[in-house]
mmCIF file of C-alpha atoms in Angstrom:
data_model
loop_
_atom_site.group_PDB
_atom_site.id
_atom_site.type_symbol
_atom_site.label_atom_id
_atom_site.label_comp_id
_atom_site.label_asym_id
_atom_site.label_seq_id
_atom_site.Cartn_x
_atom_site.Cartn_y
_atom_site.Cartn_z
ATOM 1 C CA UNK A 26 -8.576 24.742 -19.951
ATOM 2 C CA UNK A 27 -11.990 25.669 -19.252
ATOM 3 C CA UNK A 28 -13.852 28.994 -21.297
ATOM 4 C CA UNK A 29 -12.881 32.214 -18.621
ATOM 5 C CA UNK A 30 -17.769 32.440 -19.096
ATOM 6 C CA UNK A 31 -17.250 28.760 -16.986
ATOM 7 C CA UNK A 32 -14.963 29.067 -14.600
ATOM 8 C CA UNK A 33 -16.756 32.353 -14.247
ATOM 9 C CA UNK A 34 -19.681 31.014 -13.456
ATOM 10 C CA UNK A 35 -19.383 28.645 -11.646
ATOM 11 C CA UNK A 36 -16.805 30.938 -9.637
ATOM 12 C CA UNK A 37 -20.601 33.422 -9.297
ATOM 13 C CA UNK A 38 -23.631 30.894 -9.026
ATOM 14 C CA UNK A 39 -21.317 27.880 -7.387
ATOM 15 C CA UNK A 40 -19.148 29.269 -4.315
ATOM 16 C CA UNK A 41 -16.884 27.189 -2.310
ATOM 17 C CA UNK A 42 -17.345 24.130 -4.892
ATOM 18 C CA UNK A 43 -14.693 23.345 -6.487
ATOM 19 C CA UNK A 44 -13.920 21.599 -9.789
ATOM 20 C CA UNK A 45 -12.864 17.827 -9.710
ATOM 21 C CA UNK A 46 -13.585 17.571 -13.501
ATOM 22 C CA UNK A 47 -14.319 18.672 -16.994
ATOM 23 C CA UNK A 48 -14.810 17.381 -20.491
ATOM 24 C CA UNK A 49 -15.706 18.757 -23.404
ATOM 25 C CA UNK A 50 -18.676 16.087 -24.992
ATOM 26 C CA UNK A 51 -19.413 15.900 -28.297
ATOM 27 C CA UNK A 52 -22.574 15.292 -29.714
ATOM 28 C CA UNK A 53 -23.682 15.114 -33.592
ATOM 29 C CA UNK A 54 -21.620 17.709 -34.026
ATOM 30 C CA UNK A 55 -22.375 19.573 -30.984
ATOM 31 C CA UNK A 56 -19.934 20.946 -28.054
ATOM 32 C CA UNK A 57 -21.054 20.789 -25.090
ATOM 33 C CA UNK A 58 -18.368 20.768 -21.714
ATOM 34 C CA UNK A 59 -19.547 19.292 -18.319
ATOM 35 C CA UNK A 60 -17.955 19.826 -15.536
ATOM 36 C CA UNK A 61 -18.380 18.275 -12.213
ATOM 37 C CA UNK A 62 -17.872 20.169 -9.171
ATOM 38 C CA UNK A 63 -17.940 19.679 -6.160
ATOM 39 C CA UNK A 64 -18.972 20.988 -1.772
ATOM 40 C CA UNK A 65 -18.930 19.205 0.351
ATOM 41 C CA UNK A 66 -20.362 15.840 0.339
ATOM 42 C CA UNK A 67 -22.359 17.493 -2.572
ATOM 43 C CA UNK A 68 -21.421 16.531 -6.191
ATOM 44 C CA UNK A 69 -22.713 18.278 -9.115
ATOM 45 C CA UNK A 70 -22.658 17.957 -12.679
ATOM 46 C CA UNK A 71 -22.927 21.122 -15.157
ATOM 47 C CA UNK A 72 -23.395 21.543 -18.981
ATOM 48 C CA UNK A 73 -22.406 24.348 -20.556
ATOM 49 C CA UNK A 74 -22.642 25.089 -23.883
ATOM 50 C CA UNK A 75 -18.985 25.728 -26.774
ATOM 51 C CA UNK A 76 -18.823 29.672 -26.030
ATOM 52 C CA UNK A 77 -19.144 29.326 -22.395
ATOM 53 C CA UNK A 78 -22.767 29.478 -21.191
ATOM 54 C CA UNK A 79 -24.778 27.375 -18.606
ATOM 55 C CA UNK A 80 -27.338 25.357 -20.103
ATOM 56 C CA UNK A 81 -27.943 22.564 -17.162
ATOM 57 C CA UNK A 82 -27.238 20.873 -14.110
ATOM 58 C CA UNK A 83 -27.411 17.604 -14.620
ATOM 59 C CA UNK A 84 -29.149 15.034 -11.696
ATOM 60 C CA UNK A 85 -26.403 13.163 -9.211
ATOM 61 C CA UNK A 86 -24.826 10.452 -10.903
ATOM 62 C CA UNK A 87 -23.697 7.724 -9.095
ATOM 63 C CA UNK A 88 -20.092 8.438 -7.426
ATOM 64 C CA UNK A 89 -17.279 5.689 -10.117
ATOM 65 C CA UNK A 90 -15.665 3.061 -7.890
#
């Protein structure tokens, strides 16, 4: 389950996008959430910190086969 601030941010700033997948990533003892959202042919990965605050948008990754 994603934190409410994350789902609220996606609903507000990424209208029409659907959450495809999400995972928590721990690197150097820092937890972030990577959320993949899709709308039509557009796919983006959004990164949030452990409190659910938006950090950055990652460049599009190649689609997994």
